[in-house]
C-alpha positions as semicolon CSV with decimal commas, in nm:
position;residue;x (nm);y (nm);z (nm)
1;M;10,207;7,549;11,965
2;I;10,377;7,579;12,296
3;V;10,380;7,312;12,562
4;H;10,400;7,538;12,867
5;V;10,532;7,381;13,187
6;E;10,501;7,598;13,495
7;V;10,720;7,439;13,759
8;G;10,602;7,648;14,056
9;R;10,236;7,561;13,995
10;R;10,320;7,205;13,884
11;H;10,108;7,267;13,576
12;C;10,139;7,177;13,206
13;E;9,920;7,301;12,920
14;V;9,921;7,363;12,546
15;R;9,920;7,729;12,444
16;D;9,872;7,878;12,097
17;A;9,707;7,555;11,983
18;D;9,602;7,717;11,655
19;D;9,965;7,770;11,551
20;L;10,056;7,445;11,378
21;K;10,365;7,598;11,217
22;R;10,584;7,578;11,529
23;L;10,629;7,363;11,836
24;S;10,834;7,431;12,146
25;V;10,838;7,342;12,513
26;E;10,853;7,644;12,743
27;V;10,965;7,579;13,100
28;A;10,892;7,852;13,354
29;G;11,105;7,793;13,664
30;E;11,375;7,549;13,760
31;A;11,336;7,179;13,833
32;P;11,541;6,862;13,802
33;D;11,471;6,662;13,486
34;E;11,272;6,401;13,679
35;E;11,048;6,673;13,825
36;F;10,989;6,820;13,480
37;D;10,891;6,477;13,351
38;R;10,642;6,431;13,637
39;I;10,482;6,771;13,576
40;A;10,470;6,740;13,196
41;A;10,359;6,374;13,174
42;P;10,202;6,233;12,968
43;L;10,234;6,525;12,722
44;A;10,611;6,569;12,719
45;R;10,939;6,442;12,857
46;L;11,291;6,579;12,841
47;Q;11,537;6,429;12,596
48;S;11,818;6,668;12,691
49;P;11,847;7,014;12,851
50;T;11,761;7,169;12,513
51;H;11,510;6,924;12,363
52;A;11,199;6,735;12,468
53;W;10,980;6,464;12,320
54;V;10,612;6,558;12,286
55;S;10,348;6,286;12,253
56;V;10,164;6,312;11,921
57;R;9,854;6,151;12,072
58;E;9,844;6,378;12,376
59;L;9,918;6,690;12,171
60;R;9,642;6,601;11,924
61;A;9,395;6,556;12,212
62;A;9,501;6,884;12,375
63;C;9,441;7,091;12,064
64;A;9,163;6,899;11,889
65;R;8,842;7,055;11,774
66;E;8,554;6,812;11,789
67;G;8,409;6,745;11,443
68;D;8,662;6,963;11,255
69;P;8,809;6,751;10,974
70;D;9,026;7,043;10,855
71;R;9,192;7,062;11,194
72;A;9,269;6,689;11,191
73;R;9,412;6,718;10,838
74;D;9,626;7,019;10,934
75;F;9,756;6,841;11,243
76;D;9,848;6,536;11,035
77;A;10,029;6,765;10,789
78;M;10,226;6,916;11,078
79;V;10,333;6,568;11,193
80;A;10,427;6,472;10,835
81;F;10,637;6,788;10,801
82;A;10,813;6,712;11,130
83;A;10,881;6,357;11,009
84;S;11,030;6,490;10,685
85;K;11,277;6,694;10,893
86;G;11,370;6,404;11,122
87;W;11,186;6,552;11,421
88;V;10,980;6,238;11,493
89;D;11,103;5,941;11,697
90;D;11,150;5,596;11,546
91;T;10,802;5,484;11,653
92;G;10,627;5,789;11,506
93;T;10,460;5,864;11,838
94;E;10,668;6,160;11,961
95;L;10,777;6,493;11,816
96;R;11,110;6,653;11,904
97;A;11,081;7,012;12,024
98;H;11,320;7,279;12,147
99;V;11,310;7,361;12,518
100;V;11,301;7,729;12,607
101;R;11,364;7,807;12,971
102;T;11,233;8,123;13,134
103;P;11,256;8,246;13,491
104;G;10,954;8,158;13,699
105;P;10,836;8,154;14,057
106;E;11,004;7,924;14,304
107;P;10,858;7,572;14,314
108;Q;10,591;7,522;14,576
109;K;10,690;7,305;14,870
110;S;10,504;6,977;14,906
């Protein structure tokens, strides 16, 4: 899964939701950390320039399939795997993901 944050459009979405074997945060464009956090909330927030915390609850909602027990089981397995690697915060509510920055359009002026 990719949490895609497009700074210029001030938009955040989950892409490749069927891929439960990877998780990253892709940032298209430049923005101060506070701006990133506003755009990505409540799904993700920066921990550092290279890592972000992703909300388990919000990620589950973004990629859920209504009435699909296999999907829920697979998502839980992904979270358990992340926990076994130390990629879950102390509360168990956020997953740590790498941040990948790509060039993007200039941010729109308010």
